PDB file of C-alpha atoms in Angstrom:
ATOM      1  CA  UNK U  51      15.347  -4.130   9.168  1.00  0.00           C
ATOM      2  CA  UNK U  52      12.162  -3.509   7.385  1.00  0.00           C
ATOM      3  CA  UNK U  53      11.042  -6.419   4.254  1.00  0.00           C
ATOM      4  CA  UNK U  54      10.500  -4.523   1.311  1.00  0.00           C
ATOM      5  CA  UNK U  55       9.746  -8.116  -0.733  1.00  0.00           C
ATOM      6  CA  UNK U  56       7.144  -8.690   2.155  1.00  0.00           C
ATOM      7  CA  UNK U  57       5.581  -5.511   2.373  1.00  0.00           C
ATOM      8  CA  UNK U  58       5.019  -5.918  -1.397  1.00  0.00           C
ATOM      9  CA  UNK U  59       3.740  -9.082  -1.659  1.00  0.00           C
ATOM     10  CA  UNK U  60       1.094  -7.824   0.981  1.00  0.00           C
ATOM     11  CA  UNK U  61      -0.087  -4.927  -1.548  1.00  0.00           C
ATOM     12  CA  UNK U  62       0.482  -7.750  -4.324  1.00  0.00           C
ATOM     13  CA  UNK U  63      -2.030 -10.069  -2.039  1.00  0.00           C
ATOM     14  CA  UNK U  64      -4.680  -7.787  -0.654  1.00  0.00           C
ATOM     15  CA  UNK U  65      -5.139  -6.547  -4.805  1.00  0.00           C
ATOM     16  CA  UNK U  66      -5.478  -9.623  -5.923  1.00  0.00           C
ATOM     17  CA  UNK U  67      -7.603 -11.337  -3.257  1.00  0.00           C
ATOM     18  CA  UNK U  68     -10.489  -8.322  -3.130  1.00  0.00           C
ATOM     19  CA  UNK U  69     -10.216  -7.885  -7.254  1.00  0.00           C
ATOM     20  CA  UNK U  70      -9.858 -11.740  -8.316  1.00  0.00           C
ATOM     21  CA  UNK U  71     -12.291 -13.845  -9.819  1.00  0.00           C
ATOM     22  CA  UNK U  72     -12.679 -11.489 -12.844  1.00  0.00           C
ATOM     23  CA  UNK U  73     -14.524  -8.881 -11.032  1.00  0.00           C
ATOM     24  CA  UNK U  74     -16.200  -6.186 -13.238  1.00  0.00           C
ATOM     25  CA  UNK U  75     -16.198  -2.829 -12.832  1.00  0.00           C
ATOM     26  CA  UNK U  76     -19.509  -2.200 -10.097  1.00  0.00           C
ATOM     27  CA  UNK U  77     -20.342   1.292  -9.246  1.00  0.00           C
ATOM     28  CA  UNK U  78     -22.161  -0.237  -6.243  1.00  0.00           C
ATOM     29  CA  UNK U  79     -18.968  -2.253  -5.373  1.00  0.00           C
ATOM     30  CA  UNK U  80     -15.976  -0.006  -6.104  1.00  0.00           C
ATOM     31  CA  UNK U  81     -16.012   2.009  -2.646  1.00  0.00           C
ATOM     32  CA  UNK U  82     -15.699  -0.929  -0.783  1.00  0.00           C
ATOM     33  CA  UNK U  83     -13.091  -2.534  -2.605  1.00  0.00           C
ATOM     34  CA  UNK U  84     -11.038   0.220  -2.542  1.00  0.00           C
ATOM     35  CA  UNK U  85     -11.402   0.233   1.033  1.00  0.00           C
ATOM     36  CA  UNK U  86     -10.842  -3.524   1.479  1.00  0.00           C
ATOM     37  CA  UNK U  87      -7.442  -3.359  -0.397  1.00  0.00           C
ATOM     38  CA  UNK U  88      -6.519  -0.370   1.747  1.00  0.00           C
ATOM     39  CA  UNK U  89      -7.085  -1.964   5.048  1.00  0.00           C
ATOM     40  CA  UNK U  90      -6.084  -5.251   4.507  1.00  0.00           C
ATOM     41  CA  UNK U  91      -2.684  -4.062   3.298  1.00  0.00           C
ATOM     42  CA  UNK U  92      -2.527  -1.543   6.827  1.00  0.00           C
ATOM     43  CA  UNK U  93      -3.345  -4.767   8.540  1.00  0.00           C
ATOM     44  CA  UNK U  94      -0.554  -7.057   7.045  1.00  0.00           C
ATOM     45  CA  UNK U  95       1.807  -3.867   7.589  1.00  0.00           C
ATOM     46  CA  UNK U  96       0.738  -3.949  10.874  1.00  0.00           C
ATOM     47  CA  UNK U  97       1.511  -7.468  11.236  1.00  0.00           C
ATOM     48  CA  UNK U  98       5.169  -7.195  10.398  1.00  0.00           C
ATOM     49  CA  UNK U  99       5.698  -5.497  14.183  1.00  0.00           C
ATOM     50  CA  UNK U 100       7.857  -2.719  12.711  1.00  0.00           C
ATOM     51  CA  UNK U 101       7.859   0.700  14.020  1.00  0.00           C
ATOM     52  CA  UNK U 102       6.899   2.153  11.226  1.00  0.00           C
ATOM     53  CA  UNK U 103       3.885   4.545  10.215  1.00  0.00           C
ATOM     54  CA  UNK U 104       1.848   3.615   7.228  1.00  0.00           C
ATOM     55  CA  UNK U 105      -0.521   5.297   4.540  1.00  0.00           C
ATOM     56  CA  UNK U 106      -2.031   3.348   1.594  1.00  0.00           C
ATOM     57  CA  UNK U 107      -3.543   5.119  -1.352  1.00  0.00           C
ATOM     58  CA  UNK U 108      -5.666   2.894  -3.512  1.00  0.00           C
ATOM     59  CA  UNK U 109      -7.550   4.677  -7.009  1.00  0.00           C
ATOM     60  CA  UNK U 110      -9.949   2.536  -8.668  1.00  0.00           C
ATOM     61  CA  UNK U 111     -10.899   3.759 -12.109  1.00  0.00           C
ATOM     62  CA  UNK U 112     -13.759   2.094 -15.113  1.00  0.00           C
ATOM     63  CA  UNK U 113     -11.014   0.854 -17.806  1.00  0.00           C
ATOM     64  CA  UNK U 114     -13.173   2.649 -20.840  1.00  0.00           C
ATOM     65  CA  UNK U 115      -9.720   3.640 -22.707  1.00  0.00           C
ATOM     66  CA  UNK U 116      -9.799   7.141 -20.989  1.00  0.00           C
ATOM     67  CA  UNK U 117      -6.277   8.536 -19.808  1.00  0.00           C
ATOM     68  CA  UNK U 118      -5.057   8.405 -16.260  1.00  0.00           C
ATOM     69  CA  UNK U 119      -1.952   9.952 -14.230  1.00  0.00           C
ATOM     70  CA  UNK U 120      -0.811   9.808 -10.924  1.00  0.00           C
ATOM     71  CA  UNK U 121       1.773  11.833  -9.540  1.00  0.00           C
ATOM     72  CA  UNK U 122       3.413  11.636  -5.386  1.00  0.00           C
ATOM     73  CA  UNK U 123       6.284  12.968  -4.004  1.00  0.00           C
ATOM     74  CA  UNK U 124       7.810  12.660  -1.061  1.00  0.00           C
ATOM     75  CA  UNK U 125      10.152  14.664   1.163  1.00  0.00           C
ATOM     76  CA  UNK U 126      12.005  11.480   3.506  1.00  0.00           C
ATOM     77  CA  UNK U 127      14.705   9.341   4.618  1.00  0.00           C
ATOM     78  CA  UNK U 128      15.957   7.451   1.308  1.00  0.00           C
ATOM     79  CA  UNK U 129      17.794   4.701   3.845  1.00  0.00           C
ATOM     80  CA  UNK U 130      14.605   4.342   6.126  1.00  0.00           C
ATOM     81  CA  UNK U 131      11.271   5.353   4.556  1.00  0.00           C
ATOM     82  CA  UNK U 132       9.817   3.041   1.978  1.00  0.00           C
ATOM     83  CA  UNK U 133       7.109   3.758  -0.761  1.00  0.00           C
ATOM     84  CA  UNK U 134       5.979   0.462  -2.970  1.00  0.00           C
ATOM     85  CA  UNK U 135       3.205   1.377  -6.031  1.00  0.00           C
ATOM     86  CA  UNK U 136       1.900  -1.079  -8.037  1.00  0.00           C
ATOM     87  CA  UNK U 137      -0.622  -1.113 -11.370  1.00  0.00           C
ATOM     88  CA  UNK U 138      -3.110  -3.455 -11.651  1.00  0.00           C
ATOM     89  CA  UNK U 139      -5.192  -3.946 -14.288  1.00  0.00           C
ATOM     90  CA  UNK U 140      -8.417  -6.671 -15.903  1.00  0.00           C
ATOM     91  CA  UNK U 141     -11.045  -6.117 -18.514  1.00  0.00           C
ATOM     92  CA  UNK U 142     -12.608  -3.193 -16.963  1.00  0.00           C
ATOM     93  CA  UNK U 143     -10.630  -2.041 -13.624  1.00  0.00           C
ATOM     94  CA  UNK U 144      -7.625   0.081 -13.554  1.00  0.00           C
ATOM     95  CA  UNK U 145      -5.816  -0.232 -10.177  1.00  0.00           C
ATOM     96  CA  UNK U 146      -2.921   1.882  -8.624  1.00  0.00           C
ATOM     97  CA  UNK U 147      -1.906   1.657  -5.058  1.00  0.00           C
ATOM     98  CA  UNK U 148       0.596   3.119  -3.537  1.00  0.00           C
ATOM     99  CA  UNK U 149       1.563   1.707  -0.094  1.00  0.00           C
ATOM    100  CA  UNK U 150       4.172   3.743   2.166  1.00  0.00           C
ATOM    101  CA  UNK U 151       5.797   3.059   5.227  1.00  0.00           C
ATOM    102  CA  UNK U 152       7.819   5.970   7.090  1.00  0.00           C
ATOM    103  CA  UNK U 153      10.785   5.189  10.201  1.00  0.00           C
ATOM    104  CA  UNK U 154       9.278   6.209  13.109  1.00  0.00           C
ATOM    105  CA  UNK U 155      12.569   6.940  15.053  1.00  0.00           C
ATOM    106  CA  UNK U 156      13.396   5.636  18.489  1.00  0.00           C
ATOM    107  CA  UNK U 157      12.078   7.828  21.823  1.00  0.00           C
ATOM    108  CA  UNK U 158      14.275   9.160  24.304  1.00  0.00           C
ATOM    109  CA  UNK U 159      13.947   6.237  25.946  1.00  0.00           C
ATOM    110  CA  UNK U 160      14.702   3.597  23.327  1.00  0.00           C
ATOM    111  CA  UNK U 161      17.737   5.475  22.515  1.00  0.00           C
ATOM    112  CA  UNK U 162      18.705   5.427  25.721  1.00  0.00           C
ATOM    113  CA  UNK U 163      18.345   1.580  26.431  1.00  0.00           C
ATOM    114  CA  UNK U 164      20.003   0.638  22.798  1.00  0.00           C
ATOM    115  CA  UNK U 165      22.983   3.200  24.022  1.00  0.00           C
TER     116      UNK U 165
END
């Protein structure tokens, strides 16, 4: 069974670790953080051992009172496939991520040893 409340305090921790400390908004910096949260919360997916794909969105935008939207949708198993977004936000950084994980189903093989 997958841990939703563990795959989301991984998003919750890789935000929070790479934007704390009152970080400003850095045109120099910004790529990298956004990288940083994605691939630290691929590597705590990764870490749960569950056979599961993953794909992490992060969008990083200057907080200057301009609008934002994001829109996803997905096409998937409700039971199996999981999708966790979250909004983070300081003085000058507007942060959305949105962190799926998708069922990878069993091979022929697994089937046939669970069967």
């Amino acid at each position: 069974m997958f841990d939703v409340e563990d795959f989301e305090q991984i998003v919750k921790t890789s935000i929070n670790e790479t934007l704390k400390d009152g970080k400003s908004w850095d045109t120099t910096k910004v790529n990298g953080w956004s990288n940083t949260i994605c691939q630290n919360i691929l590597k705590g997916a990764l870490g749960m051992n569950k056979r599961f794909k993953y794909l992490v969105t992060c969008n990083l935008m200057q907080k200057t009172g301009a609008g934002m939207c994001t829109s996803s949708v997905q096409n998937w198993d409700v039971k199996e496939d999981i999708a966790y977004k979250l909004q983070w936000e300081n003085n000058t950084i507007h942060c959305i991520v949105v962190a799926y994980a998708l069922k990878i189903f069993p091979s022929q093989d697994e089937e046939e040893m669970m069967g």
